[in-house]
Amino acid sequence: MKRLYSVFALILLSMILTSCAIQEGDSSVFPFFGTSAVSELPEKRADFAEKLALPDLLSDHAVLQRGPATNIWGKASPNAAVHVYFAGKHVKCTADEKGDWLTQLDLANVKEGPFDLIVQTGEKEQLTRSDILVGEVFLAGGQSNMEKRIGPWTGQQPVYDHEKIAKESAAFTRIRCANIEHKMSPVKLESIPGKWELPNEKTTPLFPAAAWFFAVEFQKQYNVPVGIINNSHGGSKMQVWTSREALIAAGEDPDEEFRGKRSTQLYNAEVWPIRNATFKAVLWYQGEQNGWESEKFEKLFKVMIDDWRSLWKNPKLPFIFVQLPSFRDITSDPADANYWAQTREAQRMAALHIPDTYMVVTTDTGEIADVHTRDKLPIGERLAWATLNKVYGKTEFPADSPIFKEAKRAGSNVIIKFDRIGDGLEAHAVKTKAVNKAKSPDVPYTRSSPNTELENFALMDESGKWHWADEAKITGKDTVSVSSKSVAVPVKIRYNLSSFAFGNLYGKNGLPATQFEEDIPTK
């Protein structure tokens, strides 16, 4: 009998050693590692001190990015052989001297699941993560307007119909969210909490609203599992999300402090720890805290984007970002373009000059007294349409807002030509009030150009004074004519450059035209 046990032990040992040589996708040599037979895996010994670990972004209910090289990573004993089993595939790697390991799965042609993710370093160490889907993953970043929850939150009001949204969200079992914990650190951290959650009445109120509406619309149109990594943090400047090395190389102060947050500290605590995560694109909603330095907004944005693209080794990593919506005072002065409007203008320039960035125009949304607008539905939908169009090539979805191309003088008139106009330009009805839910009632609006088709155009005369247009109208598929009786020789033109903007020029795709301020050539 002892000899029989010895023979059995040798056979079992041979099977374990053989498993180290299994090629990806080969379950025939070690069949009990197939995804449908998890219960047959050997049990872990209760007295074994576990050293194998997976990050929170590989928790139960995770969504893995579909593609040929999806990262799987974690910790193990130094120099340990690590085996990963998922969806009928098997890959192996070796932990380094610190116990860090990383490998990749080819998920380009894998069904959506759900699957179990099984990681082993031998029969004594084994981790299983369940209900894992394969789909499209997005990193939702920025400050408090991306962070804004669906439900009530400290210092913020819930979105409209938040209770109904939370109740109905449980039906969206193929949308999952991982909320990265808020942390700041002067040094780079190796891990950060942020497990995946399924939507339901308890969890959904804590999901980021704009990203949730994005995910619902994206899934409606693309019908795949959607994962949102919510890595947003209120009151944060771009410098806080950028590495020390990148700021120094750009000539910026890596130790600047602004409202309790020091440069690089969110990068260290919330970006660096998730550097191994694989996702399709970044959804970015930020700019409020950089409004006081709009003159270098474009530079700072490019530094941060380049830094992230370098970290994720993807020089074309798409950034789909939200231009700031309307907010604050209604002005009757055509010269009053405050920091909020100037920040939007800087965002326009960034979208024009930084490759693989796409701007979602939202000047037709916003609340006059609440920077955290509650109507996040159109913002999320526009993010989804832009992503489907620009990242996935689904050109049937509207993505481009009409944008300034050139201006020419025709006597005292100015003829503006627009780009990205699709089927053409159109005028919508001018809004008669500004939403003021925080300090109701709503604030009425009196038109600055009441006797013409288009609102919120202004011209500068030779003395440098701004005047509202007396006439502004669409004159062709891609052209608008603007004039003012007070301006004989216009030298500059602007549109919608107001903190709370009431411009009504749209593309026929339903998206509002982008604000601008431009010189008018003398010839």
mmCIF file of N, CA, C and O in Angstrom, residues 288-341:
data_model
loop_
_atom_site.group_PDB
_atom_site.id
_atom_site.type_symbol
_atom_site.label_atom_id
_atom_site.label_comp_id
_atom_site.label_asym_id
_atom_site.label_seq_id
_atom_site.Cartn_x
_atom_site.Cartn_y
_atom_site.Cartn_z
ATOM 1 N N GLU A 288 -11.289 73.290 -13.712
ATOM 2 C CA GLU A 288 -11.754 74.340 -12.817
ATOM 3 C C GLU A 288 -10.609 74.904 -11.977
ATOM 4 O O GLU A 288 -10.482 76.126 -11.823
ATOM 5 N N GLN A 289 -9.750 74.029 -11.442
ATOM 6 C CA GLN A 289 -8.680 74.493 -10.557
ATOM 7 C C GLN A 289 -7.509 75.098 -11.315
ATOM 8 O O GLN A 289 -6.648 75.735 -10.707
ATOM 9 N N ASN A 290 -7.440 74.895 -12.616
ATOM 10 C CA ASN A 290 -6.389 75.527 -13.421
ATOM 11 C C ASN A 290 -6.874 76.805 -14.090
ATOM 12 O O ASN A 290 -6.171 77.383 -14.912
ATOM 13 N N GLY A 291 -8.076 77.248 -13.727
ATOM 14 C CA GLY A 291 -8.647 78.422 -14.363
ATOM 15 C C GLY A 291 -7.875 79.696 -14.110
ATOM 16 O O GLY A 291 -7.961 80.643 -14.901
ATOM 17 N N TRP A 292 -7.112 79.740 -13.005
ATOM 18 C CA TRP A 292 -6.356 80.948 -12.686
ATOM 19 C C TRP A 292 -5.018 81.006 -13.420
ATOM 20 O O TRP A 292 -4.256 81.949 -13.234
ATOM 21 N N GLU A 293 -4.725 80.027 -14.230
ATOM 22 C CA GLU A 293 -3.497 80.037 -15.024
ATOM 23 C C GLU A 293 -3.804 79.551 -16.437
ATOM 24 O O GLU A 293 -3.103 78.702 -16.986
ATOM 25 N N SER A 294 -4.876 80.112 -17.011
ATOM 26 C CA SER A 294 -5.313 79.670 -18.334
ATOM 27 C C SER A 294 -4.261 79.921 -19.397
ATOM 28 O O SER A 294 -4.235 79.234 -20.425
ATOM 29 N N GLU A 295 -3.356 80.868 -19.137
ATOM 30 C CA GLU A 295 -2.321 81.176 -20.134
ATOM 31 C C GLU A 295 -1.359 80.008 -20.337
ATOM 32 O O GLU A 295 -0.701 79.908 -21.371
ATOM 33 N N LYS A 296 -1.253 79.113 -19.369
ATOM 34 C CA LYS A 296 -0.382 77.946 -19.565
ATOM 35 C C LYS A 296 -1.151 76.632 -19.436
ATOM 36 O O LYS A 296 -0.561 75.568 -19.231
ATOM 37 N N PHE A 297 -2.456 76.709 -19.571
ATOM 38 C CA PHE A 297 -3.297 75.516 -19.473
ATOM 39 C C PHE A 297 -2.893 74.482 -20.514
ATOM 40 O O PHE A 297 -2.717 73.305 -20.206
ATOM 41 N N GLU A 298 -2.762 74.911 -21.758
ATOM 42 C CA GLU A 298 -2.439 73.974 -22.834
ATOM 43 C C GLU A 298 -1.120 73.261 -22.563
ATOM 44 O O GLU A 298 -0.997 72.043 -22.753
ATOM 45 N N LYS A 299 -0.122 74.020 -22.107
ATOM 46 C CA LYS A 299 1.182 73.420 -21.806
ATOM 47 C C LYS A 299 1.051 72.375 -20.705
ATOM 48 O O LYS A 299 1.560 71.247 -20.829
ATOM 49 N N LEU A 300 0.360 72.727 -19.611
ATOM 50 C CA LEU A 300 0.222 71.802 -18.489
ATOM 51 C C LEU A 300 -0.549 70.554 -18.874
ATOM 52 O O LEU A 300 -0.215 69.443 -18.440
ATOM 53 N N PHE A 301 -1.577 70.734 -19.684
ATOM 54 C CA PHE A 301 -2.375 69.592 -20.131
ATOM 55 C C PHE A 301 -1.533 68.651 -20.985
ATOM 56 O O PHE A 301 -1.576 67.423 -20.819
ATOM 57 N N LYS A 302 -0.737 69.212 -21.866
ATOM 58 C CA LYS A 302 0.121 68.383 -22.721
ATOM 59 C C LYS A 302 1.173 67.651 -21.889
ATOM 60 O O LYS A 302 1.476 66.473 -22.142
ATOM 61 N N VAL A 303 1.740 68.325 -20.898
ATOM 62 C CA VAL A 303 2.734 67.685 -20.035
ATOM 63 C C VAL A 303 2.115 66.491 -19.327
ATOM 64 O O VAL A 303 2.701 65.401 -19.263
ATOM 65 N N MET A 304 0.912 66.668 -18.772
ATOM 66 C CA MET A 304 0.249 65.565 -18.072
ATOM 67 C C MET A 304 -0.099 64.426 -19.022
ATOM 68 O O MET A 304 0.136 63.248 -18.719
ATOM 69 N N ILE A 305 -0.665 64.759 -20.190
ATOM 70 C CA ILE A 305 -1.046 63.732 -21.157
ATOM 71 C C ILE A 305 0.177 62.950 -21.624
ATOM 72 O O ILE A 305 0.171 61.711 -21.667
ATOM 73 N N ASP A 306 1.239 63.650 -21.973
ATOM 74 C CA ASP A 306 2.474 62.971 -22.401
ATOM 75 C C ASP A 306 3.019 62.080 -21.294
ATOM 76 O O ASP A 306 3.539 60.983 -21.551
ATOM 77 N N ASP A 307 2.913 62.561 -20.063
ATOM 78 C CA ASP A 307 3.392 61.799 -18.909
ATOM 79 C C ASP A 307 2.610 60.498 -18.759
ATOM 80 O O ASP A 307 3.185 59.423 -18.555
ATOM 81 N N TRP A 308 1.290 60.581 -18.867
ATOM 82 C CA TRP A 308 0.457 59.376 -18.750
ATOM 83 C C TRP A 308 0.693 58.439 -19.927
ATOM 84 O O TRP A 308 0.753 57.214 -19.749
ATOM 85 N N ARG A 309 0.836 58.980 -21.103
ATOM 86 C CA ARG A 309 1.081 58.122 -22.268
ATOM 87 C C ARG A 309 2.409 57.398 -22.142
ATOM 88 O O ARG A 309 2.544 56.239 -22.555
ATOM 89 N N SER A 310 3.389 58.070 -21.553
ATOM 90 C CA SER A 310 4.672 57.418 -21.308
ATOM 91 C C SER A 310 4.535 56.323 -20.256
ATOM 92 O O SER A 310 5.080 55.222 -20.408
ATOM 93 N N LEU A 311 3.793 56.613 -19.190
ATOM 94 C CA LEU A 311 3.618 55.628 -18.122
ATOM 95 C C LEU A 311 2.938 54.373 -18.636
ATOM 96 O O LEU A 311 3.323 53.251 -18.288
ATOM 97 N N TRP A 312 1.911 54.543 -19.471
ATOM 98 C CA TRP A 312 1.175 53.388 -20.002
ATOM 99 C C TRP A 312 1.732 52.891 -21.333
ATOM 100 O O TRP A 312 1.115 52.049 -21.976
ATOM 101 N N LYS A 313 2.869 53.437 -21.725
ATOM 102 C CA LYS A 313 3.572 52.977 -22.933
ATOM 103 C C LYS A 313 2.648 52.967 -24.152
ATOM 104 O O LYS A 313 2.656 52.040 -24.953
ATOM 105 N N ASN A 314 1.864 54.030 -24.261
ATOM 106 C CA ASN A 314 0.905 54.160 -25.362
ATOM 107 C C ASN A 314 0.907 55.604 -25.842
ATOM 108 O O ASN A 314 0.165 56.440 -25.317
ATOM 109 N N PRO A 315 1.745 55.942 -26.823
ATOM 110 C CA PRO A 315 1.858 57.340 -27.272
ATOM 111 C C PRO A 315 0.600 57.892 -27.912
ATOM 112 O O PRO A 315 0.492 59.102 -28.110
ATOM 113 N N LYS A 316 -0.359 57.033 -28.231
ATOM 114 C CA LYS A 316 -1.616 57.480 -28.831
ATOM 115 C C LYS A 316 -2.811 57.240 -27.907
ATOM 116 O O LYS A 316 -3.955 57.224 -28.357
ATOM 117 N N LEU A 317 -2.556 57.070 -26.618
ATOM 118 C CA LEU A 317 -3.647 56.847 -25.673
ATOM 119 C C LEU A 317 -4.675 57.966 -25.819
ATOM 120 O O LEU A 317 -4.380 59.141 -25.603
ATOM 121 N N PRO A 318 -5.921 57.640 -26.199
ATOM 122 C CA PRO A 318 -6.917 58.694 -26.436
ATOM 123 C C PRO A 318 -7.351 59.379 -25.141
ATOM 124 O O PRO A 318 -7.566 58.719 -24.123
ATOM 125 N N PHE A 319 -7.468 60.696 -25.205
ATOM 126 C CA PHE A 319 -8.042 61.491 -24.119
ATOM 127 C C PHE A 319 -9.299 62.158 -24.659
ATOM 128 O O PHE A 319 -9.229 62.988 -25.561
ATOM 129 N N ILE A 320 -10.446 61.771 -24.140
ATOM 130 C CA ILE A 320 -11.702 62.427 -24.491
ATOM 131 C C ILE A 320 -12.067 63.287 -23.292
ATOM 132 O O ILE A 320 -12.326 62.766 -22.204
ATOM 133 N N PHE A 321 -12.052 64.615 -23.462
ATOM 134 C CA PHE A 321 -12.209 65.477 -22.303
ATOM 135 C C PHE A 321 -13.372 66.447 -22.463
ATOM 136 O O PHE A 321 -13.783 66.778 -23.570
ATOM 137 N N VAL A 322 -13.890 66.891 -21.310
ATOM 138 C CA VAL A 322 -15.052 67.762 -21.255
ATOM 139 C C VAL A 322 -14.592 69.212 -21.150
ATOM 140 O O VAL A 322 -13.860 69.575 -20.217
ATOM 141 N N GLN A 323 -15.025 70.034 -22.092
ATOM 142 C CA GLN A 323 -14.817 71.466 -21.952
ATOM 143 C C GLN A 323 -15.765 71.987 -20.875
ATOM 144 O O GLN A 323 -16.895 71.520 -20.758
ATOM 145 N N LEU A 324 -15.303 72.938 -20.080
ATOM 146 C CA LEU A 324 -16.107 73.411 -18.957
ATOM 147 C C LEU A 324 -17.471 73.927 -19.422
ATOM 148 O O LEU A 324 -17.571 74.632 -20.426
ATOM 149 N N PRO A 325 -18.526 73.593 -18.684
ATOM 150 C CA PRO A 325 -19.871 74.062 -19.044
ATOM 151 C C PRO A 325 -20.074 75.507 -18.612
ATOM 152 O O PRO A 325 -19.160 76.163 -18.098
ATOM 153 N N SER A 326 -21.280 76.003 -18.790
ATOM 154 C CA SER A 326 -21.600 77.357 -18.339
ATOM 155 C C SER A 326 -21.693 77.397 -16.815
ATOM 156 O O SER A 326 -22.129 76.446 -16.165
ATOM 157 N N PHE A 327 -21.289 78.556 -16.259
ATOM 158 C CA PHE A 327 -21.257 78.693 -14.806
ATOM 159 C C PHE A 327 -21.084 80.167 -14.464
ATOM 160 O O PHE A 327 -20.476 80.931 -15.212
ATOM 161 N N ARG A 328 -21.596 80.543 -13.346
ATOM 162 C CA ARG A 328 -21.454 81.879 -12.771
ATOM 163 C C ARG A 328 -22.304 82.930 -13.476
ATOM 164 O O ARG A 328 -23.316 82.622 -14.098
ATOM 165 N N ASP A 329 -21.852 84.181 -13.380
ATOM 166 C CA ASP A 329 -22.709 85.310 -13.708
ATOM 167 C C ASP A 329 -23.042 85.416 -15.187
ATOM 168 O O ASP A 329 -22.235 85.092 -16.054
ATOM 169 N N ILE A 330 -24.255 85.934 -15.422
ATOM 170 C CA ILE A 330 -24.641 86.349 -16.768
ATOM 171 C C ILE A 330 -24.125 87.767 -16.980
ATOM 172 O O ILE A 330 -24.326 88.634 -16.131
ATOM 173 N N THR A 331 -23.452 87.999 -18.067
ATOM 174 C CA THR A 331 -22.878 89.313 -18.309
ATOM 175 C C THR A 331 -23.600 90.027 -19.449
ATOM 176 O O THR A 331 -24.048 89.389 -20.405
ATOM 177 N N SER A 332 -23.688 91.349 -19.325
ATOM 178 C CA SER A 332 -24.202 92.169 -20.422
ATOM 179 C C SER A 332 -23.078 92.929 -21.108
ATOM 180 O O SER A 332 -23.313 93.694 -22.042
ATOM 181 N N ASP A 333 -21.838 92.686 -20.663
ATOM 182 C CA ASP A 333 -20.666 93.382 -21.200
ATOM 183 C C ASP A 333 -19.939 92.458 -22.175
ATOM 184 O O ASP A 333 -19.433 91.409 -21.766
ATOM 185 N N PRO A 334 -19.846 92.826 -23.461
ATOM 186 C CA PRO A 334 -19.167 91.940 -24.427
ATOM 187 C C PRO A 334 -17.677 91.793 -24.175
ATOM 188 O O PRO A 334 -17.040 90.873 -24.709
ATOM 189 N N ALA A 335 -17.102 92.664 -23.330
ATOM 190 C CA ALA A 335 -15.668 92.571 -23.015
ATOM 191 C C ALA A 335 -15.394 91.672 -21.812
ATOM 192 O O ALA A 335 -14.242 91.376 -21.505
ATOM 193 N N ASP A 336 -16.444 91.213 -21.153
ATOM 194 C CA ASP A 336 -16.291 90.468 -19.913
ATOM 195 C C ASP A 336 -16.096 88.981 -20.195
ATOM 196 O O ASP A 336 -17.041 88.196 -20.179
ATOM 197 N N ALA A 337 -14.860 88.607 -20.470
ATOM 198 C CA ALA A 337 -14.514 87.193 -20.646
ATOM 199 C C ALA A 337 -13.622 86.796 -19.473
ATOM 200 O O ALA A 337 -12.405 86.945 -19.525
ATOM 201 N N ASN A 338 -14.247 86.310 -18.392
ATOM 202 C CA ASN A 338 -13.481 86.064 -17.173
ATOM 203 C C ASN A 338 -12.683 84.765 -17.266
ATOM 204 O O ASN A 338 -12.621 84.115 -18.315
ATOM 205 N N TYR A 339 -12.083 84.388 -16.143
ATOM 206 C CA TYR A 339 -11.172 83.239 -16.135
ATOM 207 C C TYR A 339 -11.863 81.957 -16.584
ATOM 208 O O TYR A 339 -11.235 81.079 -17.183
ATOM 209 N N TRP A 340 -13.165 81.815 -16.290
ATOM 210 C CA TRP A 340 -13.877 80.582 -16.659
ATOM 211 C C TRP A 340 -13.950 80.442 -18.179
ATOM 212 O O TRP A 340 -13.660 79.382 -18.738
ATOM 213 N N ALA A 341 -14.328 81.549 -18.835
ATOM 214 C CA ALA A 341 -14.389 81.537 -20.299
ATOM 215 C C ALA A 341 -12.998 81.385 -20.899
ATOM 216 O O ALA A 341 -12.822 80.702 -21.919
#
